[in-house]
Amino acid sequence: MAPKLEKWRELAEKELKRSPETIVWNTPEDIKVKPLYTAEDLEGVSHLESLPGMKPFVRGPRATMYAGRPWTIRQYAGFSTAEESNAFYRKALAAGQQGVSVAFDLATHRGYDSDHPRVEGDVGKAGVAIDSVEDMKILFEGIPLEKVSVSMTMNGAVIPILANFIVAGEEQGVPRAQLSGTIQNDILKEFMVRNTYIYPPEPSMRIVADIIEYTAREMPKFNSISISGYHMQEAGATLVQELAFTLADGREYVRAALKKGLNVDDFAGRLSFFFAIGMNFFMEIAKLRAARLLWARIMEEFEPKKASSLMLRTHCQTSGVSLQEQDPYNNIVRTAFEAMSAALGGTQSLHTNSFDEAIALPTEFSARIARNTQLILQHETGVTNVVDPLAGSYYIESLTNELAEKAWALIEEMESLGGMTQAVATGLPKRLIEEAAIRKQASVDRGETVIVGVNKYRPETEDEIEILQIDNTAVRLSQIARLEKVKRQRDPKRVEAALAALEQVARTGEGNILEAAVEAARLRATVGEISDAMRNAFNENVAVPVIVEKVYGESYENDPEYRTVVERLQSFSETLQEKPRVMIAKLGQDGHDRGAKVIASAFNDIGFEVLAGPLFQTPEEAADMAIASKVHVVGASSLAAGHKTLVPQLIQELKKKGAENIIVVCGGVIPRQDYDYLLEQGVAAIFGPGSNVLECARTVLDLLEGRRRN
Ligand code: SCD
């Protein structure tokens, strides 16, 4: 006879000397993870009998999964010029990488050519600079586009980039019908978290739909979209939020395409997804399984005829935020566990992060280890031999079910707001993610969430690691030279006419925007010009930053250390006769604002008066705002490698305007190698990744008190 659960409870209680209920782990998703799962937990769970390759696809979109074909090793990379990125891709493909994935620089993301004055600090930094078809052709030189599938992470300037890619293929002798790959083209999550949008939500949704329409008609092997939760988790979302908002976004894109008059079966099979894989090992596996289950449920509503229209196929990337600056080789271990989790969850394609990515762009050495992590997984661990090997595990199946239920409730909540476009407009999903991010930070700061080498087991000394530095000025100058050449050699009248035609299509809503942009790109209209033609028709999106209040403070309720800082600040404010004002500035085209938002919220709760600067400020604009608002401190947040150009410029601007008394500190992804340079330029303190926010507040207070004494 099977042993009784009651008996186990008795034994457990004896071992623990307390009730087993006391060791239940309440996850950020509000899932209560128990120490033991049994068949009892699976009663009434309906997906258990399903098989891979069949609806609802919980066990995987293909019948044989990796036993038939392993996932694609697709490392996301790009930096500096098209020549350098091309050389990097070719080497990576020769060393075992199976698909290309292009990272563009932020200037390109936001639809600016490299000669635009707003992007001086961004060109070639966190990705490759692409201004025209000429750059795109160089990027793929010697890479056969009829064979190698190419993923392009582009959302804001998605029209000119995809148009350039199509023309580059054409000129390489590969017709667009043969091009395979994926364009990210997921604008809703940009409004929620990643912020590389250009136009307001409505025309942005039209762009998405036009791309789905064009690719469905002209590019049968191309995935028209990569509906992404990755950036939500990076911004602090719980796994339930990531799951729910991503799938709700997907539903919205399907509706937008249907509104264009498309047949669901003509495009649904080419919708793809993208999730983050963090350190919650089992929950991430369950998340991918739940995602497939729920997507099939959502797609049933649209009554497709083909089973492949219900199938969720996804790319995954190991978590960037789980990487730490301290004790960085630990990141190799973290990434390996996350990669294993992605494989057990059944991803179709995977990027593994390099261990130095919390600090800088990957070097050749770190990129090799990241790639090899996947090769070892595929060739040495046996993980590819069996389809969905954890199916039937009480814990995994129970988690799959619980995540699905919780995510479904949140999807329905978004639906009740009128769908995801409406929900995004209310700001609710963004706020929920920000609140989750702040809670997570507070939990790390308080040591409740352990990060080895950061808030526990921190080594006494740390070796500096070699990092990749990009000479941003040299890249900019070479891009400007090529832009000038392109403009000299083209037919200006024809370019002008093509841009006018594009603007007309955008303005009237008649015709396909991508189709018009392909014409313009063929004639060598640049990324900036094509984006401007659309700016004329659509205007730009302007977001107003909102500071979430009380969440950080509440996490610290009754904490004596926290109270000490709050009281110290109160007494300083009394001497100052006002609260010290801190402006959190985001300079350049870097839209990664999780850190900035968390700091703004925490500082506000601690008692500073916090001013959140808008995204995409130039150093001059930030200086003007700081002076006009009479702030005492500017905290510049940088995650996209622009700090060495932009922060010194900010200090110069403040000096030029007689405001050298304003203290400048900076934080984000800043390599230690750059600290001396920044300090010499006048930065008063630097807060790298893994900084404890309460510590940061203390340091800022020290600086303010010091400044007042002198
Ligand atoms: C697969 N195939 C099989 C099979 N498994 N055939 C037989 N037996 C099996 N077991 C077939 C497929 O049907 C397909 O053919 C082909 O093999 C390729 O398989 P796939 O599963 O489609 O794999 P892939 O081509 O790699 O496509 C994977 C996705 C795609 C569908 C997920 O959208 C993709 O590559 N996405 C990558 C996105 C990306 O790289 N994003 C980076 C984001 P057919 O096609 O003929 O059916 C980076 C980012 O944003 C970073 C953060 C930031 O910048 O902020």
XYZ file of C-alpha atoms in Angstrom, residues 105-107 109-110 122 126 189-197 231 235 430 434 543 586-597 614-617 637-641:
42
model
C 23.529 50.487 -31.677
C 21.083 52.799 -29.940
C 21.346 55.494 -32.585
C 17.349 51.759 -32.766
C 15.983 55.246 -32.416
C 25.852 56.124 -28.707
C 26.058 48.761 -27.560
C 6.944 45.912 -24.679
C 9.042 48.920 -25.707
C 6.382 51.189 -24.231
C 6.353 49.049 -21.095
C 10.038 48.483 -20.508
C 12.713 48.765 -23.141
C 11.924 52.244 -24.457
C 13.451 52.132 -27.930
C 10.246 53.386 -29.491
C 13.009 42.693 -21.425
C 13.200 45.225 -15.972
C 4.598 49.214 -16.522
C 8.361 48.594 -11.621
C 6.852 59.577 -22.241
C 19.149 59.169 -18.499
C 21.568 60.477 -21.097
C 21.716 59.551 -24.759
C 19.551 56.962 -26.449
C 19.809 54.378 -23.672
C 16.278 53.393 -22.671
C 17.194 50.789 -20.029
C 15.636 52.501 -17.069
C 15.091 49.774 -14.458
C 18.054 50.984 -12.402
C 17.087 54.637 -12.734
C 13.488 53.905 -11.757
C 12.962 62.203 -19.290
C 14.619 59.526 -21.395
C 17.025 60.420 -24.190
C 18.325 63.739 -22.863
C 22.352 56.198 -15.063
C 24.117 54.475 -17.937
C 23.684 50.909 -19.135
C 24.717 51.202 -22.721
C 28.359 52.144 -22.568
